[in-house]
PDB file of C-alpha atoms in Angstrom:
ATOM      1  CA  GLN Q   1     -23.133 -61.814   5.111  1.00 59.00           C
ATOM      2  CA  THR Q   2     -21.735 -59.024   5.887  1.00 62.00           C
ATOM      3  CA  LEU Q   3     -19.636 -58.136   2.870  1.00 62.00           C
ATOM      4  CA  ASN Q   4     -22.573 -58.154   0.911  1.00 64.00           C
ATOM      5  CA  HIS Q   5     -24.681 -56.173   3.363  1.00 59.00           C
ATOM      6  CA  LEU Q   6     -21.744 -53.464   2.880  1.00 56.00           C
ATOM      7  CA  ALA Q   7     -21.548 -53.751  -0.890  1.00 59.00           C
ATOM      8  CA  THR Q   8     -25.384 -53.099  -1.227  1.00 60.00           C
ATOM      9  CA  TRP Q   9     -25.155 -50.718   1.300  1.00 53.00           C
ATOM     10  CA  GLN Q  10     -22.633 -48.723  -0.912  1.00 57.00           C
ATOM     11  CA  GLN Q  11     -24.762 -49.486  -3.710  1.00 57.00           C
ATOM     12  CA  GLU Q  12     -27.972 -48.197  -2.191  1.00 53.00           C
ATOM     13  CA  SER Q  13     -25.823 -45.395  -0.738  1.00 54.00           C
ATOM     14  CA  THR Q  14     -24.167 -44.023  -4.019  1.00 52.00           C
ATOM     15  CA  GLN Q  15     -27.554 -44.000  -5.833  1.00 47.00           C
ATOM     16  CA  ARG Q  16     -29.402 -42.208  -3.154  1.00 47.00           C
ATOM     17  CA  SER Q  17     -26.936 -39.543  -3.264  1.00 45.00           C
ATOM     18  CA  MET Q  18     -26.522 -38.881  -6.742  1.00 43.00           C
ATOM     19  CA  TYR Q  19     -29.510 -39.669  -8.201  1.00 36.00           C
ATOM     20  CA  GLY Q  20     -32.119 -39.931  -5.112  1.00 41.00           C
ATOM     21  CA  GLY Q  21     -32.454 -36.340  -4.367  1.00 48.00           C
ATOM     22  CA  TYR Q  22     -29.328 -35.091  -2.398  1.00 49.00           C
ATOM     23  CA  TYR Q  23     -27.394 -34.279  -5.821  1.00 49.00           C
ATOM     24  CA  ALA Q  24     -30.193 -34.370  -7.949  1.00 45.00           C
ATOM     25  CA  ASP Q  25     -31.241 -30.726  -8.205  1.00 46.00           C
ATOM     26  CA  ASP Q  26     -29.389 -27.802  -8.030  1.00 51.00           C
ATOM     27  CA  ASP Q  27     -30.620 -26.680  -4.379  1.00 59.00           C
ATOM     28  CA  TYR Q  28     -28.362 -29.341  -2.843  1.00 61.00           C
ATOM     29  CA  ASN Q  29     -29.485 -28.763   1.082  1.00 68.00           C
ATOM     30  CA  PRO Q  30     -25.989 -30.223   2.732  1.00 67.00           C
ATOM     31  CA  MET Q  31     -28.274 -29.865   6.564  1.00 69.00           C
ATOM     32  CA  ARG Q  32     -30.960 -31.878   5.179  1.00 72.00           C
ATOM     33  CA  HIS Q  33     -28.076 -34.638   3.995  1.00 71.00           C
ATOM     34  CA  MET Q  34     -26.591 -34.796   7.326  1.00 69.00           C
ATOM     35  CA  MET Q  35     -29.858 -34.888   9.041  1.00 75.00           C
ATOM     36  CA  ASP Q  36     -31.397 -37.423   6.650  1.00 76.00           C
ATOM     37  CA  ASP Q  37     -28.155 -39.654   6.851  1.00 73.00           C
ATOM     38  CA  PRO Q  38     -25.144 -38.715   8.330  1.00 69.00           C
ATOM     39  CA  VAL Q  39     -23.080 -41.868   7.214  1.00 66.00           C
ATOM     40  CA  ASP Q  40     -23.648 -41.174   3.248  1.00 67.00           C
ATOM     41  CA  PHE Q  41     -22.984 -37.385   4.244  1.00 66.00           C
ATOM     42  CA  GLN Q  42     -19.503 -38.119   5.606  1.00 60.00           C
ATOM     43  CA  MET Q  43     -18.758 -40.233   2.234  1.00 57.00           C
ATOM     44  CA  HIS Q  44     -20.246 -38.110  -0.394  1.00 59.00           C
ATOM     45  CA  GLY Q  45     -21.342 -35.120   0.963  1.00 56.00           C
ATOM     46  CA  TYR Q  46     -19.633 -31.662   2.470  1.00 53.00           C
ATOM     47  CA  GLY Q  47     -18.603 -34.092   5.415  1.00 45.00           C
ATOM     48  CA  GLY Q  48     -16.289 -36.178   2.941  1.00 48.00           C
ATOM     49  CA  PHE Q  49     -14.894 -35.690  -0.182  1.00 47.00           C
ATOM     50  CA  GLY Q  50     -17.123 -32.825  -1.080  1.00 55.00           C
ATOM     51  CA  TYR Q  51     -16.694 -29.714   1.384  1.00 63.00           C
ATOM     52  CA  ASP Q  52     -17.864 -26.745  -0.397  1.00 68.00           C
ATOM     53  CA  THR Q  53     -15.211 -23.947  -0.628  1.00 73.00           C
ATOM     54  CA  SER Q  54     -16.985 -21.947  -3.372  1.00 75.00           C
ATOM     55  CA  ASP Q  55     -17.800 -19.161  -1.528  1.00 79.00           C
ATOM     56  CA  VAL Q  56     -13.911 -18.815  -0.180  1.00 84.00           C
ATOM     57  CA  PRO Q  57     -11.670 -15.683  -1.622  1.00 87.00           C
ATOM     58  CA  LYS Q  58      -8.723 -16.038  -3.626  1.00 91.00           C
ATOM     59  CA  ASP Q  59      -5.467 -15.339  -1.706  1.00 92.00           C
ATOM     60  CA  GLU Q  60      -3.755 -11.905  -2.762  1.00 94.00           C
ATOM     61  CA  PRO Q  61      -0.670 -12.471  -4.448  1.00 94.00           C
ATOM     62  CA  LYS Q  62       2.341 -11.454  -2.298  1.00 94.00           C
ATOM     63  CA  PRO Q  63       3.634  -7.730  -2.980  1.00 95.00           C
ATOM     64  CA  THR Q  64       6.379  -7.570  -5.338  1.00 96.00           C
ATOM     65  CA  ILE Q  65       8.492  -5.815  -2.300  1.00 97.00           C
ATOM     66  CA  THR Q  66       7.730  -8.782  -0.120  1.00 97.00           C
ATOM     67  CA  LYS Q  67       8.907 -11.587  -2.529  1.00 96.00           C
ATOM     68  CA  LYS Q  68      12.213  -9.251  -3.072  1.00 96.00           C
ATOM     69  CA  ALA Q  69      12.874  -9.193   1.148  1.00 97.00           C
ATOM     70  CA  ASP Q  70      11.581 -12.629   1.110  1.00 96.00           C
ATOM     71  CA  ALA Q  71      14.676 -13.337  -1.395  1.00 95.00           C
ATOM     72  CA  GLY Q  72      16.920 -11.232   0.398  1.00 95.00           C
ATOM     73  CA  ASP Q  73      17.368  -8.809  -2.768  1.00 96.00           C
ATOM     74  CA  LEU Q  74      18.071  -5.630  -1.406  1.00 96.00           C
ATOM     75  CA  ALA Q  75      18.737  -4.012  -4.865  1.00 96.00           C
ATOM     76  CA  GLY Q  76      15.321  -5.006  -5.352  1.00 96.00           C
ATOM     77  CA  VAL Q  77      13.328  -3.965  -2.352  1.00 97.00           C
ATOM     78  CA  LYS Q  78      15.554  -0.546  -3.033  1.00 96.00           C
ATOM     79  CA  SER Q  79      14.130  -0.195  -6.393  1.00 96.00           C
ATOM     80  CA  VAL Q  80      10.526  -0.808  -5.715  1.00 96.00           C
ATOM     81  CA  VAL Q  81      10.648   1.982  -3.018  1.00 96.00           C
ATOM     82  CA  GLU Q  82      12.502   4.517  -5.526  1.00 95.00           C
ATOM     83  CA  LYS Q  83      10.101   3.919  -7.873  1.00 95.00           C
ATOM     84  CA  THR Q  84       7.103   4.753  -5.481  1.00 95.00           C
ATOM     85  CA  PRO Q  85       5.257   8.467  -5.381  1.00 95.00           C
ATOM     86  CA  ALA Q  86       5.962   9.733  -2.018  1.00 93.00           C
ATOM     87  CA  ASN Q  87       2.392   9.981  -1.013  1.00 93.00           C
ATOM     88  CA  LYS Q  88       2.180   5.790  -1.516  1.00 94.00           C
ATOM     89  CA  LYS Q  89       5.286   5.018  -0.131  1.00 96.00           C
ATOM     90  CA  ALA Q  90       4.104   4.213   3.326  1.00 95.00           C
ATOM     91  CA  HIS Q  91       1.410   1.495   1.784  1.00 96.00           C
ATOM     92  CA  VAL Q  92       3.860  -0.271  -0.432  1.00 96.00           C
ATOM     93  CA  ILE Q  93       6.700  -0.601   2.651  1.00 97.00           C
ATOM     94  CA  ASN Q  94       4.161  -1.881   5.220  1.00 96.00           C
ATOM     95  CA  HIS Q  95       1.584  -3.767   2.861  1.00 95.00           C
ATOM     96  CA  ALA Q  96       0.583  -7.122   4.011  1.00 96.00           C
ATOM     97  CA  ARG Q  97      -1.382  -9.692   1.346  1.00 95.00           C
ATOM     98  CA  ARG Q  98      -4.580 -10.903   2.354  1.00 95.00           C
ATOM     99  CA  TRP Q  99      -5.334 -14.655   2.544  1.00 94.00           C
ATOM    100  CA  THR Q 100      -8.213 -16.929   3.952  1.00 92.00           C
ATOM    101  CA  GLU Q 101      -7.008 -19.965   6.727  1.00 90.00           C
ATOM    102  CA  VAL Q 102      -9.946 -22.472   6.127  1.00 85.00           C
ATOM    103  CA  ASP Q 103     -10.651 -24.876   8.926  1.00 81.00           C
ATOM    104  CA  TYR Q 104     -12.210 -27.968   7.721  1.00 72.00           C
ATOM    105  CA  ARG Q 105     -15.233 -29.297  10.338  1.00 69.00           C
ATOM    106  CA  MET Q 106     -15.682 -32.757  10.955  1.00 63.00           C
ATOM    107  CA  SER Q 107     -19.724 -31.880  10.793  1.00 61.00           C
ATOM    108  CA  GLY Q 108     -18.876 -31.271   7.059  1.00 63.00           C
ATOM    109  CA  PHE Q 109     -18.505 -27.657   7.078  1.00 70.00           C
ATOM    110  CA  THR Q 110     -16.148 -24.874   7.253  1.00 75.00           C
ATOM    111  CA  LYS Q 111     -15.083 -21.918   9.157  1.00 81.00           C
ATOM    112  CA  GLU Q 112     -12.948 -19.244   7.075  1.00 87.00           C
ATOM    113  CA  TYR Q 113     -10.664 -17.017   8.824  1.00 90.00           C
ATOM    114  CA  GLU Q 114      -9.026 -14.035   6.879  1.00 93.00           C
ATOM    115  CA  TRP Q 115      -5.553 -12.752   7.982  1.00 95.00           C
ATOM    116  CA  PHE Q 116      -3.141 -10.365   6.850  1.00 96.00           C
ATOM    117  CA  ASP Q 117       0.146 -11.856   6.294  1.00 96.00           C
ATOM    118  CA  ILE Q 118       3.521 -10.617   7.757  1.00 97.00           C
ATOM    119  CA  THR Q 119       5.003  -7.263   6.445  1.00 97.00           C
ATOM    120  CA  PRO Q 120       8.064  -6.878   4.165  1.00 97.00           C
ATOM    121  CA  VAL Q 121      10.263  -5.758   7.019  1.00 97.00           C
ATOM    122  CA  ALA Q 122       8.796  -8.677   9.481  1.00 97.00           C
ATOM    123  CA  THR Q 123       9.544 -11.154   6.502  1.00 97.00           C
ATOM    124  CA  ALA Q 124      12.932  -9.694   5.951  1.00 97.00           C
ATOM    125  CA  ALA Q 125      13.764 -10.357   9.991  1.00 97.00           C
ATOM    126  CA  TRP Q 126      12.275 -13.900   9.487  1.00 96.00           C
ATOM    127  CA  ARG Q 127      14.681 -14.593   6.641  1.00 95.00           C
ATOM    128  CA  GLY Q 128      17.376 -12.947   8.406  1.00 95.00           C
ATOM    129  CA  HIS Q 129      18.155 -10.318   5.812  1.00 96.00           C
ATOM    130  CA  ASP Q 130      19.469  -7.670   8.208  1.00 96.00           C
ATOM    131  CA  GLN Q 131      20.694  -5.021   5.374  1.00 96.00           C
ATOM    132  CA  ILE Q 132      17.033  -5.150   4.278  1.00 97.00           C
ATOM    133  CA  VAL Q 133      15.544  -4.854   7.863  1.00 97.00           C
ATOM    134  CA  GLN Q 134      17.758  -1.936   8.160  1.00 97.00           C
ATOM    135  CA  TYR Q 135      16.869  -0.418   4.860  1.00 97.00           C
ATOM    136  CA  LEU Q 136      13.200  -0.708   5.429  1.00 97.00           C
ATOM    137  CA  LEU Q 137      13.438   1.015   9.053  1.00 97.00           C
ATOM    138  CA  GLU Q 138      15.174   3.821   7.527  1.00 97.00           C
ATOM    139  CA  GLN Q 139      12.493   4.069   5.213  1.00 96.00           C
ATOM    140  CA  GLY Q 140       9.647   4.350   7.926  1.00 96.00           C
ATOM    141  CA  ALA Q 141       8.481   0.891   7.884  1.00 97.00           C
ATOM    142  CA  ASP Q 142       6.550   0.209  10.710  1.00 97.00           C
ATOM    143  CA  PRO Q 143       7.814  -3.093  12.685  1.00 97.00           C
ATOM    144  CA  THR Q 144       4.589  -2.932  14.889  1.00 97.00           C
ATOM    145  CA  LEU Q 145       2.490  -4.286  12.617  1.00 97.00           C
ATOM    146  CA  VAL Q 146       1.189  -8.284  13.511  1.00 97.00           C
ATOM    147  CA  GLY Q 147       0.753 -10.505  10.296  1.00 96.00           C
ATOM    148  CA  CYS Q 148      -0.110 -14.201  10.359  1.00 95.00           C
ATOM    149  CA  PRO Q 149       2.045 -16.005   7.884  1.00 94.00           C
ATOM    150  CA  THR Q 150       0.637 -19.618   8.535  1.00 90.00           C
ATOM    151  CA  ASP Q 151      -2.036 -21.540  10.641  1.00 87.00           C
ATOM    152  CA  ASP Q 152      -2.272 -20.002  14.445  1.00 89.00           C
ATOM    153  CA  VAL Q 153       1.166 -18.156  13.998  1.00 93.00           C
ATOM    154  CA  HIS Q 154       1.027 -14.218  14.671  1.00 95.00           C
ATOM    155  CA  ARG Q 155       4.047 -12.230  14.974  1.00 96.00           C
ATOM    156  CA  ASP Q 156       5.058  -8.662  14.259  1.00 97.00           C
ATOM    157  CA  ALA Q 157       9.155  -7.709  13.030  1.00 97.00           C
ATOM    158  CA  PHE Q 158      10.509  -7.806  16.562  1.00 97.00           C
ATOM    159  CA  GLN Q 159       8.940 -11.390  17.042  1.00 96.00           C
ATOM    160  CA  SER Q 160       9.818 -12.825  13.441  1.00 96.00           C
ATOM    161  CA  ALA Q 161      13.760 -11.594  14.019  1.00 96.00           C
ATOM    162  CA  GLU Q 162      13.612 -13.444  17.502  1.00 96.00           C
ATOM    163  CA  ALA Q 163      12.126 -16.299  15.846  1.00 94.00           C
ATOM    164  CA  LYS Q 164      14.640 -16.681  13.450  1.00 94.00           C
ATOM    165  CA  ILE Q 165      17.392 -16.391  16.332  1.00 92.00           C
ATOM    166  CA  LYS Q 166      15.683 -19.369  17.835  1.00 92.00           C
ATOM    167  CA  VAL Q 167      15.711 -21.543  14.377  1.00 91.00           C
ATOM    168  CA  GLU Q 168      19.527 -20.051  13.794  1.00 89.00           C
ATOM    169  CA  ASP Q 169      20.523 -21.265  17.410  1.00 86.00           C
ATOM    170  CA  ARG Q 170      19.585 -24.705  16.559  1.00 85.00           C
ATOM    171  CA  ASN Q 171      20.849 -25.236  13.023  1.00 82.00           C
ATOM    172  CA  SER Q 172      24.159 -23.043  12.933  1.00 71.00           C
ATOM    173  CA  LYS Q 173      27.046 -24.537  12.767  1.00 70.00           C
ATOM    174  CA  GLY Q 174      28.722 -22.357  15.718  1.00 70.00           C
ATOM    175  CA  PRO Q 175      28.678 -18.773  17.135  1.00 71.00           C
ATOM    176  CA  LYS Q 176      30.552 -17.148  14.081  1.00 76.00           C
ATOM    177  CA  SER Q 177      28.323 -18.669  11.260  1.00 86.00           C
ATOM    178  CA  GLU Q 178      26.882 -15.926   9.061  1.00 90.00           C
ATOM    179  CA  ALA Q 179      23.159 -16.869   9.153  1.00 91.00           C
ATOM    180  CA  LEU Q 180      23.178 -16.366  12.889  1.00 91.00           C
ATOM    181  CA  LEU Q 181      25.319 -13.048  12.872  1.00 92.00           C
ATOM    182  CA  ARG Q 182      22.858 -11.839  10.389  1.00 94.00           C
ATOM    183  CA  ALA Q 183      20.027 -13.099  12.552  1.00 94.00           C
ATOM    184  CA  LYS Q 184      21.349 -11.444  15.809  1.00 95.00           C
ATOM    185  CA  ARG Q 185      21.694  -7.887  13.675  1.00 96.00           C
ATOM    186  CA  CYS Q 186      18.093  -8.143  12.711  1.00 97.00           C
ATOM    187  CA  VAL Q 187      17.232  -8.197  16.481  1.00 96.00           C
ATOM    188  CA  ASP Q 188      20.206  -5.652  17.308  1.00 97.00           C
ATOM    189  CA  LEU Q 189      18.086  -3.370  14.740  1.00 97.00           C
ATOM    190  CA  LEU Q 190      14.815  -3.613  15.872  1.00 97.00           C
ATOM    191  CA  THR Q 191      16.113  -3.370  19.499  1.00 97.00           C
ATOM    192  CA  ALA Q 192      17.297  -0.141  18.876  1.00 97.00           C
ATOM    193  CA  ALA Q 193      14.595   1.147  16.803  1.00 97.00           C
ATOM    194  CA  LYS Q 194      11.930  -0.451  19.206  1.00 97.00           C
ATOM    195  CA  PRO Q 195      11.643   2.784  21.507  1.00 97.00           C
ATOM    196  CA  PHE Q 196      10.841   4.934  18.515  1.00 97.00           C
ATOM    197  CA  TRP Q 197       7.957   3.170  17.831  1.00 97.00           C
ATOM    198  CA  ASN Q 198       4.422   2.888  19.444  1.00 97.00           C
ATOM    199  CA  PRO Q 199       2.064  -0.044  18.450  1.00 96.00           C
ATOM    200  CA  ALA Q 200       0.122   1.135  15.753  1.00 95.00           C
ATOM    201  CA  SER Q 201      -4.034   0.956  16.268  1.00 94.00           C
ATOM    202  CA  TYR Q 202      -4.270  -1.464  13.858  1.00 94.00           C
ATOM    203  CA  ASN Q 203      -1.553  -3.358  14.064  1.00 94.00           C
ATOM    204  CA  GLY Q 204      -3.863  -6.785  14.674  1.00 95.00           C
ATOM    205  CA  SER Q 205      -3.366  -9.747  12.134  1.00 94.00           C
ATOM    206  CA  ARG Q 206      -7.207 -10.156  11.566  1.00 93.00           C
ATOM    207  CA  TYR Q 207      -7.865  -8.725   8.011  1.00 93.00           C
ATOM    208  CA  GLY Q 208     -10.600  -6.004   7.751  1.00 87.00           C
ATOM    209  CA  LYS Q 209     -11.365  -4.164   4.716  1.00 81.00           C
ATOM    210  CA  ASN Q 210     -10.995  -0.848   6.117  1.00 81.00           C
ATOM    211  CA  ALA Q 211      -8.297  -1.911   8.986  1.00 85.00           C
ATOM    212  CA  ARG Q 212      -5.124  -0.683   6.951  1.00 91.00           C
ATOM    213  CA  THR Q 213      -6.027   1.906   4.681  1.00 88.00           C
ATOM    214  CA  ASP Q 214      -4.062   4.611   6.137  1.00 91.00           C
ATOM    215  CA  PHE Q 215      -0.988   3.944   7.846  1.00 94.00           C
ATOM    216  CA  THR Q 216      -0.992   6.871   9.864  1.00 94.00           C
ATOM    217  CA  ASN Q 217       1.218   5.364  12.614  1.00 96.00           C
ATOM    218  CA  LYS Q 218       5.062   7.165  12.531  1.00 96.00           C
ATOM    219  CA  PRO Q 219       7.893   7.094  14.676  1.00 96.00           C
ATOM    220  CA  THR Q 220       8.493   9.144  17.335  1.00 96.00           C
ATOM    221  CA  ASN Q 221      11.474  10.950  16.710  1.00 96.00           C
ATOM    222  CA  THR Q 222      12.827   9.946  12.880  1.00 95.00           C
ATOM    223  CA  LYS Q 223      15.994  11.922  13.165  1.00 96.00           C
ATOM    224  CA  GLU Q 224      17.081   9.877  16.262  1.00 96.00           C
ATOM    225  CA  LEU Q 225      15.720   6.680  14.961  1.00 96.00           C
ATOM    226  CA  LEU Q 226      18.261   6.916  12.399  1.00 96.00           C
ATOM    227  CA  ASP Q 227      20.731   7.798  14.658  1.00 96.00           C
ATOM    228  CA  ALA Q 228      19.895   4.770  16.198  1.00 96.00           C
ATOM    229  CA  LEU Q 229      20.004   2.389  13.499  1.00 96.00           C
ATOM    230  CA  SER Q 230      22.995   3.998  12.090  1.00 95.00           C
ATOM    231  CA  SER Q 231      24.977   3.081  15.551  1.00 96.00           C
ATOM    232  CA  ILE Q 232      24.655  -0.732  14.989  1.00 95.00           C
ATOM    233  CA  PRO Q 233      28.010  -1.665  13.305  1.00 94.00           C
ATOM    234  CA  ALA Q 234      27.640  -3.755  10.249  1.00 93.00           C
ATOM    235  CA  LEU Q 235      28.941  -7.187   9.572  1.00 90.00           C
ATOM    236  CA  PRO Q 236      32.617  -7.441   8.497  1.00 84.00           C
ATOM    237  CA  GLN Q 237      32.022  -8.891   5.676  1.00 75.00           C
ATOM    238  CA  ASP Q 238      29.813  -6.411   4.071  1.00 77.00           C
ATOM    239  CA  LYS Q 239      32.197  -3.549   5.366  1.00 65.00           C
ATOM    240  CA  SER Q 240      34.812  -5.205   3.387  1.00 56.00           C
ATOM    241  CA  GLY Q 241      32.288  -5.938   0.392  1.00 56.00           C
ATOM    242  CA  ALA Q 242      31.509  -1.616   0.695  1.00 58.00           C
ATOM    243  CA  ALA Q 243      35.256  -1.180   0.415  1.00 57.00           C
ATOM    244  CA  GLU Q 244      35.826  -3.296  -2.422  1.00 55.00           C
ATOM    245  CA  ALA Q 245      32.772  -1.610  -4.574  1.00 53.00           C
ATOM    246  CA  LYS Q 246      34.195   2.015  -4.051  1.00 58.00           C
ATOM    247  CA  LYS Q 247      37.556   0.566  -5.545  1.00 58.00           C
ATOM    248  CA  LYS Q 248      36.219  -0.942  -8.787  1.00 56.00           C
ATOM    249  CA  LYS Q 249      34.277   0.990 -11.491  1.00 52.00           C
ATOM    250  CA  PRO Q 250      30.749   0.362 -12.294  1.00 51.00           C
ATOM    251  CA  ALA Q 251      30.943  -2.100 -15.822  1.00 48.00           C
ATOM    252  CA  ALA Q 252      29.011  -0.274 -18.452  1.00 44.00           C
ATOM    253  CA  PRO Q 253      25.698  -2.141 -19.723  1.00 45.00           C
ATOM    254  CA  ASN Q 254      26.131  -5.034 -22.572  1.00 43.00           C
ATOM    255  CA  VAL Q 255      23.685  -4.098 -24.868  1.00 42.00           C
ATOM    256  CA  SER Q 256      25.940  -5.492 -27.626  1.00 40.00           C
ATOM    257  CA  SER Q 257      26.075  -9.040 -26.481  1.00 41.00           C
ATOM    258  CA  GLY Q 258      22.450  -9.564 -26.412  1.00 43.00           C
ATOM    259  CA  GLY Q 259      21.584  -7.108 -23.583  1.00 41.00           C
ATOM    260  CA  SER Q 260      22.121  -9.536 -20.440  1.00 44.00           C
ATOM    261  CA  THR Q 261      22.486  -6.727 -18.202  1.00 56.00           C
ATOM    262  CA  VAL Q 262      19.557  -4.767 -19.065  1.00 78.00           C
ATOM    263  CA  LYS Q 263      16.380  -5.397 -17.585  1.00 80.00           C
ATOM    264  CA  HIS Q 264      12.694  -4.291 -18.286  1.00 81.00           C
ATOM    265  CA  THR Q 265       9.826  -4.563 -16.106  1.00 84.00           C
ATOM    266  CA  CYS Q 266       7.122  -7.158 -16.453  1.00 82.00           C
ATOM    267  CA  VAL Q 267       3.677  -5.523 -16.735  1.00 80.00           C
ATOM    268  CA  GLU Q 268       2.115  -8.200 -14.928  1.00 81.00           C
ATOM    269  CA  CYS Q 269       4.257  -9.253 -12.041  1.00 79.00           C
ATOM    270  CA  LYS Q 270       6.422  -5.628 -12.023  1.00 79.00           C
ATOM    271  CA  GLU Q 271       9.646  -7.965 -11.334  1.00 82.00           C
ATOM    272  CA  ASP Q 272      12.669  -6.725 -13.326  1.00 83.00           C
ATOM    273  CA  LYS Q 273      13.782  -9.476 -15.615  1.00 80.00           C
ATOM    274  CA  SER Q 274      16.289  -9.849 -17.920  1.00 81.00           C
ATOM    275  CA  LYS Q 275      15.665 -10.389 -22.160  1.00 80.00           C
ATOM    276  CA  SER Q 276      16.218 -13.840 -22.051  1.00 79.00           C
ATOM    277  CA  GLU Q 277      13.018 -14.128 -19.930  1.00 83.00           C
ATOM    278  CA  TYR Q 278      10.636 -12.495 -22.598  1.00 79.00           C
ATOM    279  CA  SER Q 279       9.682 -13.548 -26.248  1.00 83.00           C
ATOM    280  CA  ARG Q 280      11.497 -11.041 -28.802  1.00 79.00           C
ATOM    281  CA  ASN Q 281       7.528 -10.097 -28.968  1.00 79.00           C
ATOM    282  CA  GLN Q 282       7.078  -8.988 -25.722  1.00 81.00           C
ATOM    283  CA  TRP Q 283      11.059  -7.828 -25.248  1.00 77.00           C
ATOM    284  CA  SER Q 284      10.648  -5.498 -27.940  1.00 78.00           C
ATOM    285  CA  LYS Q 285       7.572  -3.469 -26.460  1.00 79.00           C
ATOM    286  CA  GLY Q 286       9.910  -2.084 -23.663  1.00 76.00           C
ATOM    287  CA  SER Q 287       9.729  -1.961 -19.801  1.00 73.00           C
ATOM    288  CA  ASP Q 288       6.310  -1.857 -17.975  1.00 74.00           C
ATOM    289  CA  LYS Q 289       4.607  -2.996 -21.436  1.00 78.00           C
ATOM    290  CA  GLY Q 290       5.832  -6.241 -22.270  1.00 83.00           C
ATOM    291  CA  LYS Q 291       4.875  -9.758 -20.313  1.00 84.00           C
ATOM    292  CA  CYS Q 292       7.850 -12.088 -19.358  1.00 84.00           C
ATOM    293  CA  LYS Q 293       7.221 -15.812 -19.976  1.00 84.00           C
ATOM    294  CA  ASP Q 294       6.430 -16.871 -16.711  1.00 83.00           C
ATOM    295  CA  CYS Q 295       3.566 -14.835 -16.505  1.00 83.00           C
ATOM    296  CA  ILE Q 296       2.408 -15.684 -20.211  1.00 83.00           C
ATOM    297  CA  ASP Q 297       2.817 -19.436 -19.349  1.00 80.00           C
ATOM    298  CA  SER Q 298       0.682 -19.053 -15.707  1.00 79.00           C
ATOM    299  CA  SER Q 299      -1.694 -17.105 -17.791  1.00 79.00           C
ATOM    300  CA  LYS Q 300      -2.114 -20.160 -20.496  1.00 79.00           C
ATOM    301  CA  LYS Q 301      -2.288 -22.883 -17.723  1.00 77.00           C
ATOM    302  CA  ASN Q 302      -5.085 -20.669 -16.062  1.00 76.00           C
ATOM    303  CA  ALA Q 303      -7.049 -20.434 -19.257  1.00 72.00           C
ATOM    304  CA  LYS Q 304      -6.661 -24.376 -19.442  1.00 72.00           C
ATOM    305  CA  LYS Q 305      -7.800 -24.795 -16.199  1.00 68.00           C
ATOM    306  CA  LYS Q 306     -10.860 -23.191 -16.096  1.00 68.00           C
ATOM    307  CA  GLN Q 307     -11.741 -24.902 -19.774  1.00 68.00           C
ATOM    308  CA  LYS Q 308     -11.407 -28.326 -18.281  1.00 64.00           C
ATOM    309  CA  GLN Q 309     -13.792 -26.774 -14.781  1.00 61.00           C
ATOM    310  CA  GLY Q 310     -16.204 -25.778 -17.671  1.00 59.00           C
ATOM    311  CA  LYS Q 311     -16.104 -29.303 -19.496  1.00 56.00           C
ATOM    312  CA  VAL Q 312     -16.528 -30.743 -16.141  1.00 50.00           C
ATOM    313  CA  GLN Q 313     -19.562 -28.260 -15.297  1.00 55.00           C
ATOM    314  CA  ARG Q 314     -21.394 -29.127 -18.402  1.00 55.00           C
ATOM    315  CA  LEU Q 315     -21.095 -32.697 -18.201  1.00 52.00           C
TER     316      LEU Q 315
END
């Protein structure tokens, strides 16, 4: 009898939700639904599988320089900075994307929080890429800007470096592991830079449209900052690698063999990619004009997704 009663209640509840008024009109009232039938609200309304996140803005994509810093691509980071006009450099090296944290409440409603992600120099510190940390600090990157890379985590470049040390202390195979040595050098570089930076007035991680429009925070003494950074010794493997590079002459680009060393910048993702990563038609358009295969595939997938969503809405 209990099972029959439950089955009957479920059938009536579904019919009431789908056809009895809650979803029958365009003016769905979640508050009315919750007050009238809290159990059904949890099962079929915003309290169950129907959380309404239609008003949540789409997260901004990660800036190219942050992607390069995350991957440890020093040449890529330098390329982005060198291509940036002087009056926009502070914005590029300190920019952090906006993203939205969604807190799904038991009431069936959501609470949204908008945050700044961590900056390129904080990203490099978190990954233990000491050479990128040094380069960005030399270029004037502000290590005091706090970001929120994930729920309930807020840190600037100093804290990111310290967090990386803790991770490597747990995971490293010994005190001389390269990952641990690089993490420690990140801490040393940021410790050397810290006396020359006051916290920015806009360094909070909470996003605001006007919070970081102008990056006015600067080091108190640039010359002494650069001297302090140069006093931190490079790792032995970096010294030997630099010496070998000086001995070797750079090879000429191999254009005749298909242009494998020649790269074009994708007009959409702004990444430097080889000829094999473009279609013949897009490659012939030239750098900063053609789209790479990845961006074209992504556009096609998004178009198909929108098309499916449109069909669902019409149904």
